[in-house]
Each structure stands twice: as C-alpha cells, then as structure tokens.
CSV table of C-alpha atoms in Angstrom, one decimal:
chain,number,residue,atom,x,y,z
I,1,UNK,CA,-15.8,-16.2,-16.9
I,2,UNK,CA,-12.8,-15.4,-14.7
I,3,UNK,CA,-13.3,-16.9,-11.1
I,4,UNK,CA,-12.4,-14.7,-7.6
I,5,UNK,CA,-11.6,-17.4,-5.0
I,6,UNK,CA,-13.1,-15.6,-2.1
I,7,UNK,CA,-11.9,-18.2,1.3
I,8,UNK,CA,-12.7,-14.7,3.5
I,9,UNK,CA,-9.6,-12.9,3.4
I,10,UNK,CA,-8.3,-10.5,1.0
I,11,UNK,CA,-9.3,-7.6,-1.1
I,12,UNK,CA,-11.7,-8.7,-3.8
I,13,UNK,CA,-12.8,-5.9,-4.6
I,14,UNK,CA,-9.9,-4.3,-6.1
I,15,UNK,CA,-9.5,-7.3,-8.9
I,16,UNK,CA,-13.2,-7.5,-9.4
I,17,UNK,CA,-12.9,-3.6,-10.2
I,18,UNK,CA,-9.6,-4.8,-12.5
I,19,UNK,CA,-11.1,-7.2,-14.6
I,20,UNK,CA,-14.4,-4.9,-14.8
I,21,UNK,CA,-11.9,-2.2,-16.1
I,22,UNK,CA,-10.7,-5.2,-18.9
I,23,UNK,CA,-14.4,-5.8,-19.5
I,24,UNK,CA,-13.8,-9.1,-18.3
I,25,UNK,CA,-16.8,-11.3,-16.8
I,26,UNK,CA,-15.6,-12.4,-13.1
I,27,UNK,CA,-17.8,-13.7,-9.7
I,28,UNK,CA,-17.0,-14.0,-6.2
I,29,UNK,CA,-17.4,-17.4,-4.9
I,30,UNK,CA,-16.2,-19.5,-2.1
I,31,UNK,CA,-18.1,-22.6,-4.0
I,32,UNK,CA,-15.8,-25.4,-5.6
I,33,UNK,CA,-19.0,-26.6,-7.5
I,34,UNK,CA,-19.5,-22.6,-8.2
I,35,UNK,CA,-16.1,-21.8,-9.6
I,36,UNK,CA,-16.1,-25.1,-11.6
I,37,UNK,CA,-17.8,-23.2,-14.0
I,38,UNK,CA,-15.2,-20.2,-14.1
I,39,UNK,CA,-12.5,-20.5,-17.7
I,40,UNK,CA,-10.0,-19.4,-14.9
I,41,UNK,CA,-9.4,-18.9,-11.7
I,42,UNK,CA,-7.9,-15.6,-9.6
I,43,UNK,CA,-6.7,-16.5,-5.6
I,44,UNK,CA,-6.3,-13.1,-4.3
I,45,UNK,CA,-5.2,-12.9,-0.7
I,46,UNK,CA,-3.8,-10.4,2.4
I,47,UNK,CA,-3.1,-11.1,5.7
I,48,UNK,CA,-1.1,-13.7,7.0
I,49,UNK,CA,-0.5,-17.5,5.8
I,50,UNK,CA,-1.5,-19.4,8.8
I,51,UNK,CA,-4.9,-18.1,8.9
I,52,UNK,CA,-5.4,-18.0,4.7
I,53,UNK,CA,-4.6,-21.5,4.7
I,54,UNK,CA,-7.0,-22.1,7.9
I,55,UNK,CA,-9.3,-20.6,6.4
I,56,UNK,CA,-9.0,-22.4,2.7
I,57,UNK,CA,-9.8,-25.8,4.5
I,58,UNK,CA,-12.5,-24.8,6.6
I,59,UNK,CA,-13.9,-23.3,2.8
I,60,UNK,CA,-13.6,-27.5,1.5
I,61,UNK,CA,-11.1,-25.5,-1.2
I,62,UNK,CA,-7.8,-26.9,-0.2
I,63,UNK,CA,-8.1,-30.4,-2.1
I,64,UNK,CA,-10.3,-28.5,-4.9
I,65,UNK,CA,-7.4,-26.1,-5.7
I,66,UNK,CA,-4.9,-29.0,-5.1
I,67,UNK,CA,-6.9,-31.0,-8.0
I,68,UNK,CA,-7.5,-28.1,-10.4
I,69,UNK,CA,-7.0,-28.0,-13.7
I,70,UNK,CA,-8.3,-24.9,-14.7
I,71,UNK,CA,-5.6,-21.8,-15.7
I,72,UNK,CA,-4.6,-20.4,-12.0
I,73,UNK,CA,-3.2,-17.3,-11.6
I,74,UNK,CA,-2.5,-16.4,-7.8
I,75,UNK,CA,-1.4,-12.8,-6.4
I,76,UNK,CA,0.6,-11.9,-3.1
I,77,UNK,CA,0.1,-14.0,-0.2
I,78,UNK,CA,-1.9,-16.1,-2.9
I,79,UNK,CA,1.1,-17.1,-5.0
I,80,UNK,CA,2.5,-17.6,-1.3
I,81,UNK,CA,0.6,-20.2,-0.9
I,82,UNK,CA,1.1,-22.4,-3.6
I,83,UNK,CA,4.4,-22.9,-2.6
I,84,UNK,CA,4.8,-26.4,-0.5
I,85,UNK,CA,5.5,-24.3,2.5
I,86,UNK,CA,5.9,-21.0,4.3
I,87,UNK,CA,7.9,-20.1,6.8
I,88,UNK,CA,5.1,-17.6,8.5
I,89,UNK,CA,2.6,-18.7,11.1
I,90,UNK,CA,5.0,-22.6,10.4
I,91,UNK,CA,1.9,-23.5,7.8
I,92,UNK,CA,1.9,-26.0,5.4
I,93,UNK,CA,0.4,-24.6,2.0
I,94,UNK,CA,-0.8,-25.8,-1.1
I,95,UNK,CA,2.5,-27.7,-2.5
I,96,UNK,CA,1.1,-26.7,-6.3
I,97,UNK,CA,5.2,-25.2,-6.6
I,98,UNK,CA,7.9,-26.3,-5.3
I,99,UNK,CA,9.7,-24.3,-2.8
I,100,UNK,CA,9.8,-22.2,0.5
I,101,UNK,CA,8.2,-18.8,1.5
I,102,UNK,CA,11.1,-17.1,4.1
I,103,UNK,CA,10.6,-13.6,5.8
I,104,UNK,CA,13.0,-10.8,4.5
I,105,UNK,CA,16.0,-11.2,6.6
I,106,UNK,CA,18.5,-8.6,5.3
I,107,UNK,CA,20.2,-6.5,8.0
I,108,UNK,CA,18.6,-2.7,7.7
I,109,UNK,CA,15.9,-3.4,5.5
I,110,UNK,CA,13.0,-2.4,6.0
I,111,UNK,CA,9.8,-4.4,5.9
I,112,UNK,CA,7.2,-5.1,4.8
I,113,UNK,CA,8.6,-4.1,1.1
I,114,UNK,CA,5.8,-1.5,-0.2
I,115,UNK,CA,6.0,0.0,-3.0
I,116,UNK,CA,6.8,0.0,-6.6
I,117,UNK,CA,10.0,-2.3,-8.0
I,118,UNK,CA,11.5,-3.5,-11.5
I,119,UNK,CA,10.4,-7.0,-12.2
I,120,UNK,CA,12.8,-9.1,-15.2
I,121,UNK,CA,11.2,-11.7,-17.2
I,122,UNK,CA,13.7,-14.7,-17.0
I,123,UNK,CA,12.5,-16.8,-19.0
I,124,UNK,CA,9.5,-16.5,-21.7
I,125,UNK,CA,6.0,-16.9,-20.3
I,126,UNK,CA,2.8,-15.1,-22.1
I,127,UNK,CA,1.8,-13.2,-18.5
I,128,UNK,CA,4.6,-11.2,-19.9
I,129,UNK,CA,3.8,-10.4,-23.2
I,130,UNK,CA,4.4,-6.8,-24.1
I,131,UNK,CA,5.6,-6.2,-20.9
I,132,UNK,CA,9.0,-4.3,-20.7
I,133,UNK,CA,12.1,-5.9,-18.8
I,134,UNK,CA,12.3,-3.5,-15.4
I,135,UNK,CA,8.6,-2.9,-15.4
I,136,UNK,CA,7.7,-1.5,-12.0
I,137,UNK,CA,4.9,-3.5,-10.6
I,138,UNK,CA,3.2,-2.9,-6.9
I,139,UNK,CA,4.6,-5.2,-3.9
I,140,UNK,CA,3.5,-5.3,-0.4
I,141,UNK,CA,5.2,-8.1,1.3
I,142,UNK,CA,7.5,-9.6,4.3
I,143,UNK,CA,8.3,-13.0,2.8
I,144,UNK,CA,9.0,-14.0,-0.6
I,145,UNK,CA,10.0,-17.2,-2.2
I,146,UNK,CA,14.0,-17.2,-3.4
I,147,UNK,CA,14.4,-17.7,-7.1
I,148,UNK,CA,13.6,-21.4,-8.5
I,149,UNK,CA,12.4,-24.0,-10.8
I,150,UNK,CA,9.5,-22.5,-11.9
I,151,UNK,CA,10.5,-18.7,-11.2
I,152,UNK,CA,10.0,-17.1,-14.4
I,153,UNK,CA,10.4,-13.2,-13.1
I,154,UNK,CA,12.5,-12.0,-10.1
I,155,UNK,CA,13.0,-8.7,-8.7
I,156,UNK,CA,15.8,-7.2,-6.3
I,157,UNK,CA,14.8,-6.0,-2.8
I,158,UNK,CA,18.2,-6.6,-0.8
I,159,UNK,CA,17.8,-10.4,-1.8
I,160,UNK,CA,16.4,-11.9,-5.4
I,161,UNK,CA,13.2,-13.0,-4.9
I,162,UNK,CA,10.2,-15.0,-7.2
I,163,UNK,CA,8.2,-11.9,-8.8
I,164,UNK,CA,6.4,-14.6,-10.8
I,165,UNK,CA,6.2,-18.5,-10.9
I,166,UNK,CA,5.0,-20.8,-13.4
I,167,UNK,CA,3.8,-24.9,-13.3
I,168,UNK,CA,1.4,-26.0,-15.7
I,169,UNK,CA,-2.0,-24.1,-15.1
I,170,UNK,CA,-0.6,-22.7,-11.9
I,171,UNK,CA,0.4,-19.1,-11.6
I,172,UNK,CA,1.6,-16.8,-9.7
I,173,UNK,CA,2.7,-13.3,-8.9
I,174,UNK,CA,4.1,-11.6,-6.0
I,175,UNK,CA,2.9,-8.1,-7.1
I,176,UNK,CA,-0.8,-6.3,-7.1
I,177,UNK,CA,-1.3,-6.7,-10.4
I,178,UNK,CA,-4.9,-4.7,-9.7
I,179,UNK,CA,-3.0,-2.0,-8.2
I,180,UNK,CA,-0.3,-1.7,-11.1
I,181,UNK,CA,-1.5,0.7,-13.2
I,182,UNK,CA,-1.1,0.3,-16.9
I,183,UNK,CA,1.4,-2.3,-17.0
I,184,UNK,CA,-0.9,-4.5,-13.9
I,185,UNK,CA,-3.8,-4.4,-16.8
I,186,UNK,CA,-1.9,-5.5,-18.9
I,187,UNK,CA,-0.9,-8.2,-17.2
I,188,UNK,CA,-3.9,-9.6,-16.3
I,189,UNK,CA,-5.3,-9.1,-20.0
I,190,UNK,CA,-2.2,-11.7,-20.6
I,191,UNK,CA,-3.8,-14.0,-18.6
I,192,UNK,CA,-7.0,-14.1,-19.3
I,193,UNK,CA,-6.4,-14.2,-23.8
I,194,UNK,CA,-3.0,-16.5,-23.7
I,195,UNK,CA,-2.8,-18.5,-20.8
F,1,UNK,CA,20.2,6.7,2.1
F,2,UNK,CA,22.1,5.4,5.4
F,3,UNK,CA,19.4,2.9,6.3
F,4,UNK,CA,17.5,0.3,4.1
F,5,UNK,CA,19.3,-1.0,1.3
F,6,UNK,CA,16.2,-1.2,-0.8
F,7,UNK,CA,17.8,-0.8,-3.8
F,8,UNK,CA,15.7,0.6,-7.1
F,9,UNK,CA,12.7,0.3,-4.8
F,10,UNK,CA,11.0,3.7,-5.6
F,11,UNK,CA,10.4,6.2,-3.1
F,12,UNK,CA,6.4,7.0,-3.5
F,13,UNK,CA,5.1,10.3,-4.3
F,14,UNK,CA,1.9,10.5,-2.8
F,15,UNK,CA,-0.9,13.0,-3.2
F,16,UNK,CA,-3.1,14.0,-0.4
F,17,UNK,CA,-6.8,14.6,-0.5
F,18,UNK,CA,-8.1,15.8,2.8
F,19,UNK,CA,-11.7,15.1,2.1
F,20,UNK,CA,-15.1,17.2,4.0
F,21,UNK,CA,-18.3,16.3,2.7
F,22,UNK,CA,-17.3,14.9,-0.5
F,23,UNK,CA,-14.8,18.4,-1.4
F,24,UNK,CA,-11.2,18.1,-1.1
F,25,UNK,CA,-10.3,21.0,0.8
F,26,UNK,CA,-6.7,21.9,1.9
F,27,UNK,CA,-5.8,23.9,5.1
F,28,UNK,CA,-2.3,25.8,6.4
F,29,UNK,CA,-1.2,24.2,10.0
F,30,UNK,CA,-4.7,22.6,10.2
F,31,UNK,CA,-6.7,26.1,9.7
F,32,UNK,CA,-8.0,28.2,7.2
F,33,UNK,CA,-9.5,25.4,5.3
F,34,UNK,CA,-9.9,26.0,1.2
F,35,UNK,CA,-11.2,23.7,-1.1
F,36,UNK,CA,-9.9,22.2,-3.6
F,37,UNK,CA,-12.0,20.0,-5.8
F,38,UNK,CA,-14.2,16.6,-6.4
F,39,UNK,CA,-12.3,13.8,-5.1
F,40,UNK,CA,-12.2,11.4,-7.3
F,41,UNK,CA,-11.8,14.0,-10.2
F,42,UNK,CA,-8.8,14.5,-8.3
F,43,UNK,CA,-7.6,11.1,-8.0
F,44,UNK,CA,-7.9,10.0,-11.1
F,45,UNK,CA,-6.4,12.7,-12.5
F,46,UNK,CA,-3.3,12.6,-9.7
F,47,UNK,CA,-3.2,8.7,-10.8
F,48,UNK,CA,-2.4,9.6,-14.3
F,49,UNK,CA,-0.1,12.2,-13.7
F,50,UNK,CA,2.2,9.7,-11.8
F,51,UNK,CA,0.9,9.4,-8.4
F,52,UNK,CA,2.6,6.1,-7.0
F,53,UNK,CA,-0.3,5.8,-3.9
F,54,UNK,CA,-2.6,8.2,-2.6
F,55,UNK,CA,-3.6,8.9,0.8
F,56,UNK,CA,-7.7,10.1,1.7
F,57,UNK,CA,-8.5,11.6,5.0
F,58,UNK,CA,-11.6,12.1,5.9
F,59,UNK,CA,-11.6,15.1,8.0
F,60,UNK,CA,-15.7,15.5,7.8
F,61,UNK,CA,-17.2,15.9,11.5
F,62,UNK,CA,-20.8,14.7,10.5
F,63,UNK,CA,-22.4,11.1,10.2
F,64,UNK,CA,-23.5,12.6,6.8
F,65,UNK,CA,-20.0,13.5,6.1
F,66,UNK,CA,-18.8,10.2,6.8
F,67,UNK,CA,-21.9,7.9,4.4
F,68,UNK,CA,-20.3,10.3,1.9
F,69,UNK,CA,-16.6,9.0,2.8
F,70,UNK,CA,-17.8,5.6,2.0
F,71,UNK,CA,-19.2,6.4,-1.5
F,72,UNK,CA,-15.8,7.8,-2.1
F,73,UNK,CA,-13.8,4.9,-0.9
F,74,UNK,CA,-15.8,3.1,-3.8
F,75,UNK,CA,-15.8,5.3,-6.8
F,76,UNK,CA,-11.9,5.9,-6.3
F,77,UNK,CA,-11.2,2.3,-6.1
F,78,UNK,CA,-13.1,1.9,-9.4
F,79,UNK,CA,-11.7,4.8,-10.7
F,80,UNK,CA,-8.0,4.2,-10.3
F,81,UNK,CA,-5.5,0.7,-10.5
F,82,UNK,CA,-2.9,2.3,-7.9
F,83,UNK,CA,-3.3,1.4,-4.1
F,84,UNK,CA,-4.6,4.2,-1.5
F,85,UNK,CA,-4.5,4.4,2.1
F,86,UNK,CA,-8.1,6.0,3.8
F,87,UNK,CA,-8.1,7.6,7.7
F,88,UNK,CA,-10.1,9.9,9.4
F,89,UNK,CA,-11.9,8.4,12.4
F,90,UNK,CA,-11.9,5.1,11.7
F,91,UNK,CA,-11.4,3.6,15.2
F,92,UNK,CA,-12.8,0.1,15.1
F,93,UNK,CA,-11.6,-3.1,13.3
F,94,UNK,CA,-15.2,-3.5,11.7
F,95,UNK,CA,-15.1,-0.1,10.0
F,96,UNK,CA,-11.4,-1.1,8.5
F,97,UNK,CA,-13.0,-4.2,7.6
F,98,UNK,CA,-15.5,-2.0,5.5
F,99,UNK,CA,-12.6,0.9,4.0
F,100,UNK,CA,-10.9,-2.3,2.5
F,101,UNK,CA,-13.9,-3.9,1.4
F,102,UNK,CA,-15.0,-0.7,-0.3
F,103,UNK,CA,-11.6,-0.9,-2.0
F,104,UNK,CA,-9.1,1.0,-0.1
F,105,UNK,CA,-5.5,-0.8,0.5
F,106,UNK,CA,-4.6,0.5,4.0
F,107,UNK,CA,-6.4,2.2,6.9
F,108,UNK,CA,-4.2,4.6,8.8
F,109,UNK,CA,-5.1,5.4,12.4
F,110,UNK,CA,-4.5,8.5,14.4
F,111,UNK,CA,-6.8,9.5,17.0
F,112,UNK,CA,-7.6,6.0,17.7
F,113,UNK,CA,-4.6,4.6,18.3
F,114,UNK,CA,-3.4,6.8,21.2
F,115,UNK,CA,-6.8,7.1,22.9
F,116,UNK,CA,-6.9,2.8,22.6
F,117,UNK,CA,-3.0,1.7,21.2
F,118,UNK,CA,-4.2,-1.8,20.7
F,119,UNK,CA,-6.8,-0.9,17.7
F,120,UNK,CA,-3.5,-1.2,15.8
F,121,UNK,CA,-2.9,-5.0,16.8
F,122,UNK,CA,-6.7,-5.9,16.4
F,123,UNK,CA,-6.6,-4.1,13.2
F,124,UNK,CA,-3.1,-6.6,12.4
F,125,UNK,CA,-4.2,-9.4,13.3
F,126,UNK,CA,-7.5,-8.4,11.3
F,127,UNK,CA,-6.2,-7.3,8.3
F,128,UNK,CA,-2.3,-7.5,8.2
F,129,UNK,CA,0.0,-5.1,9.0
F,130,UNK,CA,0.7,-4.2,5.8
F,131,UNK,CA,-2.6,-2.3,5.9
F,132,UNK,CA,-2.0,-0.9,9.0
F,133,UNK,CA,-0.8,2.8,8.8
F,134,UNK,CA,-0.2,4.9,11.9
F,135,UNK,CA,-0.1,8.5,10.9
F,136,UNK,CA,1.1,10.5,13.8
F,137,UNK,CA,1.1,14.6,14.0
F,138,UNK,CA,3.9,15.6,15.6
F,139,UNK,CA,5.0,19.6,16.7
F,140,UNK,CA,8.2,20.7,17.9
F,141,UNK,CA,8.7,20.6,21.7
F,142,UNK,CA,11.2,23.4,21.2
F,143,UNK,CA,11.4,24.6,18.1
F,144,UNK,CA,15.4,25.3,17.6
F,145,UNK,CA,16.1,21.6,19.0
F,146,UNK,CA,14.9,18.6,18.5
F,147,UNK,CA,16.7,16.9,20.7
F,148,UNK,CA,13.7,17.9,22.9
F,149,UNK,CA,12.1,15.8,20.8
F,150,UNK,CA,8.1,16.5,19.4
F,151,UNK,CA,5.2,16.5,20.6
F,152,UNK,CA,2.1,14.2,19.5
F,153,UNK,CA,-1.0,15.9,18.6
F,154,UNK,CA,-4.9,14.3,18.2
F,155,UNK,CA,-8.1,15.3,16.9
F,156,UNK,CA,-6.6,17.0,13.3
F,157,UNK,CA,-3.8,19.1,15.4
F,158,UNK,CA,-6.4,20.7,18.5
F,159,UNK,CA,-5.1,18.7,21.4
F,160,UNK,CA,-1.7,18.0,22.7
F,161,UNK,CA,-0.8,14.5,24.5
F,162,UNK,CA,2.0,13.3,27.0
F,163,UNK,CA,3.4,11.2,23.9
F,164,UNK,CA,6.6,11.8,22.1
F,165,UNK,CA,6.7,11.2,19.1
F,166,UNK,CA,9.5,9.2,18.0
F,167,UNK,CA,8.6,6.8,21.1
F,168,UNK,CA,5.3,6.8,19.9
F,169,UNK,CA,6.5,5.4,16.5
F,170,UNK,CA,8.6,2.8,18.3
F,171,UNK,CA,5.4,1.6,20.1
F,172,UNK,CA,2.5,1.4,17.4
F,173,UNK,CA,5.5,-0.6,15.3
F,174,UNK,CA,5.6,-3.0,17.8
F,175,UNK,CA,1.9,-3.2,17.8
F,176,UNK,CA,1.7,-3.9,14.4
F,177,UNK,CA,1.7,-0.7,12.0
F,178,UNK,CA,3.1,-1.8,9.1
F,179,UNK,CA,4.5,1.6,8.0
F,180,UNK,CA,4.3,5.2,9.6
F,181,UNK,CA,3.3,8.7,8.2
F,182,UNK,CA,4.1,11.4,9.5
F,183,UNK,CA,2.9,15.0,9.7
F,184,UNK,CA,4.8,18.0,10.8
F,185,UNK,CA,2.6,20.2,12.2
F,186,UNK,CA,5.0,22.9,12.3
F,187,UNK,CA,5.4,22.4,8.5
F,188,UNK,CA,1.9,21.7,7.5
F,189,UNK,CA,0.7,24.0,4.3
F,190,UNK,CA,3.8,26.0,5.2
F,191,UNK,CA,5.8,24.5,1.3
F,192,UNK,CA,8.7,25.5,3.6
F,193,UNK,CA,10.2,22.2,3.6
F,194,UNK,CA,10.1,19.0,5.9
F,195,UNK,CA,11.1,18.7,9.1
F,196,UNK,CA,14.1,16.6,8.3
F,197,UNK,CA,15.2,16.1,12.1
F,198,UNK,CA,11.9,14.5,12.6
F,199,UNK,CA,12.3,12.2,9.9
F,200,UNK,CA,16.0,11.2,10.5
F,201,UNK,CA,14.6,10.5,14.4
F,202,UNK,CA,11.4,8.5,13.0
F,203,UNK,CA,13.7,6.0,10.5
F,204,UNK,CA,16.2,5.8,12.9
F,205,UNK,CA,13.6,4.3,15.2
F,206,UNK,CA,11.7,2.0,13.3
F,207,UNK,CA,12.2,-0.4,10.7
F,208,UNK,CA,8.4,-0.2,8.4
F,209,UNK,CA,8.7,2.9,5.2
F,210,UNK,CA,8.5,6.5,6.7
F,211,UNK,CA,6.0,8.1,4.8
F,212,UNK,CA,7.2,12.0,5.1
F,213,UNK,CA,4.4,14.5,5.1
F,214,UNK,CA,4.0,18.4,6.3
F,215,UNK,CA,6.0,21.4,4.1
F,216,UNK,CA,6.8,20.7,1.0
F,217,UNK,CA,6.9,23.5,-1.4
F,218,UNK,CA,10.0,22.3,-4.0
F,219,UNK,CA,11.1,20.0,-6.2
F,220,UNK,CA,14.3,20.4,-3.9
F,221,UNK,CA,12.4,19.6,-0.2
F,222,UNK,CA,11.1,16.6,-2.0
F,223,UNK,CA,14.6,15.7,-2.2
F,224,UNK,CA,15.9,16.3,1.4
F,225,UNK,CA,13.3,14.3,2.7
F,226,UNK,CA,14.4,11.1,0.6
F,227,UNK,CA,18.4,12.2,0.9
F,228,UNK,CA,18.5,13.5,4.0
F,229,UNK,CA,15.6,12.8,5.7
F,230,UNK,CA,15.8,9.2,4.9
F,231,UNK,CA,12.0,9.1,4.1
F,232,UNK,CA,10.6,6.1,1.7
F,233,UNK,CA,7.6,8.5,0.5
F,234,UNK,CA,6.3,11.6,0.9
F,235,UNK,CA,3.0,13.1,0.9
F,236,UNK,CA,2.3,16.6,-0.8
F,237,UNK,CA,-1.2,18.2,-1.1
F,238,UNK,CA,-0.9,21.7,-1.2
F,239,UNK,CA,2.0,22.4,-4.1
F,240,UNK,CA,-0.3,19.6,-6.2
F,241,UNK,CA,-3.6,21.1,-5.9
F,242,UNK,CA,-2.0,24.3,-6.1
F,243,UNK,CA,-0.4,23.6,-9.0
F,244,UNK,CA,3.0,24.7,-8.2
F,245,UNK,CA,4.4,21.8,-9.2
F,246,UNK,CA,2.6,18.9,-11.7
F,247,UNK,CA,3.4,15.4,-10.6
F,248,UNK,CA,5.7,14.7,-13.7
F,249,UNK,CA,8.0,17.9,-13.0
F,250,UNK,CA,8.6,16.8,-9.9
F,251,UNK,CA,8.9,13.0,-10.2
F,252,UNK,CA,11.5,13.7,-13.3
F,253,UNK,CA,13.5,16.5,-11.0
F,254,UNK,CA,14.2,13.7,-8.6
F,255,UNK,CA,14.5,11.3,-10.9
F,256,UNK,CA,17.2,13.4,-12.6
F,257,UNK,CA,19.2,13.5,-8.9
F,258,UNK,CA,19.2,9.8,-9.1
F,259,UNK,CA,16.3,9.1,-6.5
F,260,UNK,CA,14.6,5.9,-7.6
F,261,UNK,CA,11.7,6.7,-9.2
F,262,UNK,CA,8.9,5.1,-11.3
F,263,UNK,CA,8.7,7.5,-14.1
F,264,UNK,CA,5.6,6.6,-17.1
C-alpha cells in the first residue's frame, strides 16, 4: 500500500486518482501510526512553504518524516520541503536533502513557471527507467533548488534547476507526475515498483 | 517572444469547455449557444489528442447545474492526467477549496473578483497563487484604437464595468492571481484571430503567464498569439469542437514554426 501523507495542504485527490489508474492501492492519512503501515509514502503539496511546515509540525509529522526509513516521494512543494531551508517565508524545512530553495529571480522571466518543460536525467536513477531524456513533465512553481549533490535530473527555466533529487530512501520531483500524462504515470509506476 | 526567457518551456494549447447543465456548449460572441457534447468524453478526447491543459467553465444559471458541474469536475479528474482549471460563478474561498478537492488544479475568477477583488488575495492565501487565475473579458473601447484601452465586462459578457482591462490585470496580479486568462469579447467565436494588441499590452503589464482566448480560427492565428501577442498559452473552443483543426495538427503546425510544443 502507498500512504499519501495528508498534512492539511495539498491536492491529494489527483495523486490518488493517478495511483488508482495504475492499480496501486493507496490511502490518505495524517497519522504517523497509520502511515507506518504503508510500504511507500508520497508527500504531495501545493501552496507556500511556511504554512506547509507549520501544518506538518502541528500534525506531529515533522519528527516522523525525519526518521522515516520507508521510500518517500515528495512532489512539488513536497520536494522543496525536503531541503534544509526555503527562502519562501524564510522557512526551516525537513533537512533530508542538503540545500536551499530560492525564488526564480531572472529579469523578465515569468513566474510562476507554469507548464510542460523538458526533464533531463543527470545520473542513473530507477525513477526515470524507460523515460527518455528530454521528456516533458508538468511544472507549477515559483521557487526552485539549484542543482546539487542530490540532484538526479534537471530542467531549465531561465536557470538550471533540480527537477528530481534522491538521497537514501528519499526522492523528490519538482514537477507533478500525477498531472504529466503517460510519462508521469510511468514515473509513479517506477517509484512503486523499483524504488 | 520579447519578454520571458522561458527557453524550451512548451507553449500550452488549452481547449475550453463551456459547460451548461452538464453539457458542453459554445456560442459566438457569448451568444447563440449550441450543444457541443459530453464534457467528460470531450476532456478525455482532447487529453488523448495532446491538450496541455483544459479549462471547464460553468455557465449554468441553476443550482442543479452547479451541482452537476462539481460532479463533472470529479469525473474529469479521474478521467485525465493533465491539469485543468475550473471557473464560472465561484465566489467564495470555500468553493475554491471544494473545486480543488474535487480534483481541479486551478480556479478562475471573473465577475466575483471584479465585485470583490480581495477574493483573489483570500484564495491565494488559502491555495497559493499558482491555483488562482484572473479571467478578464475585455472589449475594445474604440474598435480600431487599442490606445483607448479595453473595458472589462462581467456576468458572462452581459454587463460593462468602469474598469480598464490592463489596469485591472495589474491589480489582479498584485492581489495574488498567478495567471491571466484574457478573452477578447470582440473576437470570441469569430475565428478571425486573437486581439494581439490586447495580448501584447497585458503581457507587458504583468509578469505572470498570459493565456490568450477568443478568436482562434487557424494555426496562423494561434502562432500570431505566441509570436506577436507574447502569449504563454492559448485557449480555444470552436476550432476544436467544430473539427476545423485537430490538436495534433495544430501543435505540429506550431512546432514547424519553431514554437516549443509538447508533441506526443
């Protein structure tokens, strides 16, 4: 079973719909005890980092996430929260992945980045098995993490940014696989069966 | 594409479904409404043909039509894996939350935001700017003279306001809208091309993506919206519903002109 972590912010329905389509059993919960029963976990997220970290702390999920050993996939804001720090609302995040999340600040660059952009795997990772380099995924974000030691795929929007990161049991994608058509479903299936 | 060094970010093609009492309908210049099919079936078909996003607008006047619309949001969310925006009559933050909970990704505001602009800030605070779209129905003050500006119309294009479209766009973005959906009422359903001056004026005025709407009749019109209007996305209804051009043909035609397109 895949546990979808509900901390009171985020579009959980779309992730659930995508997992249903793959025939993968899933449940949505905010309880660490319940989520501990899942084989794998997904941390979705939309909205702002400050509010999300506050909700995670209030739900009692912060320490639990930091000590998690099961495979975890963070999506969009869910990925950004895995870093040490986000400049959005000057927020201390989970510290599972080293680095800081910063705003797009290229003059003339429209923000948020909204739409389909190409993703280029930088190192071998099972998440991208059978997905061609340069495949389009759907992005919606105003903040990004610069490529670093944990980056396994990048994209370019004014600057090069981390499109996917991996660190031990932790994975994060800046795009929305649940909204990225067949390529997104492929990636979710890879997470379920290979990670 | 003067503004926005957005590189290879694909320009988006967005079919629009106007939904009335559970059916997709389409009019010309907001009138002469006719039936164009089942919303879930059309959403699935357009998604399979390469739509980058969808917009579903509820133009029902009745409470039943409204309930039906929320059912449709849930069914569309289960049927497609691409993002979609919903709008039409959403006027409270709780309705925004319900629409997103039903599976929509963004909510567009038109009349309700004009009548109470703080709605945009409240919605952005609750669900984030990326989910807040300001929809503007604009009509030229003097048809041949873009310098005169554009009036903002509300209530499905039936009522003019005192607002000027470019100024209102600036304000809406300042309040929290993360995207603009600009419909030219002069061009809606005419299939004679987008109002390029309106698009240029809006894309100069704001730093969020601008979706062009109203007037698509050919591949060339859409290309003009991107290359001359600096639009980031285009919305179209009639050309797809009528089969004037398929999504695939349109995207291949635009890609051949060097416009970044997601081709499947």
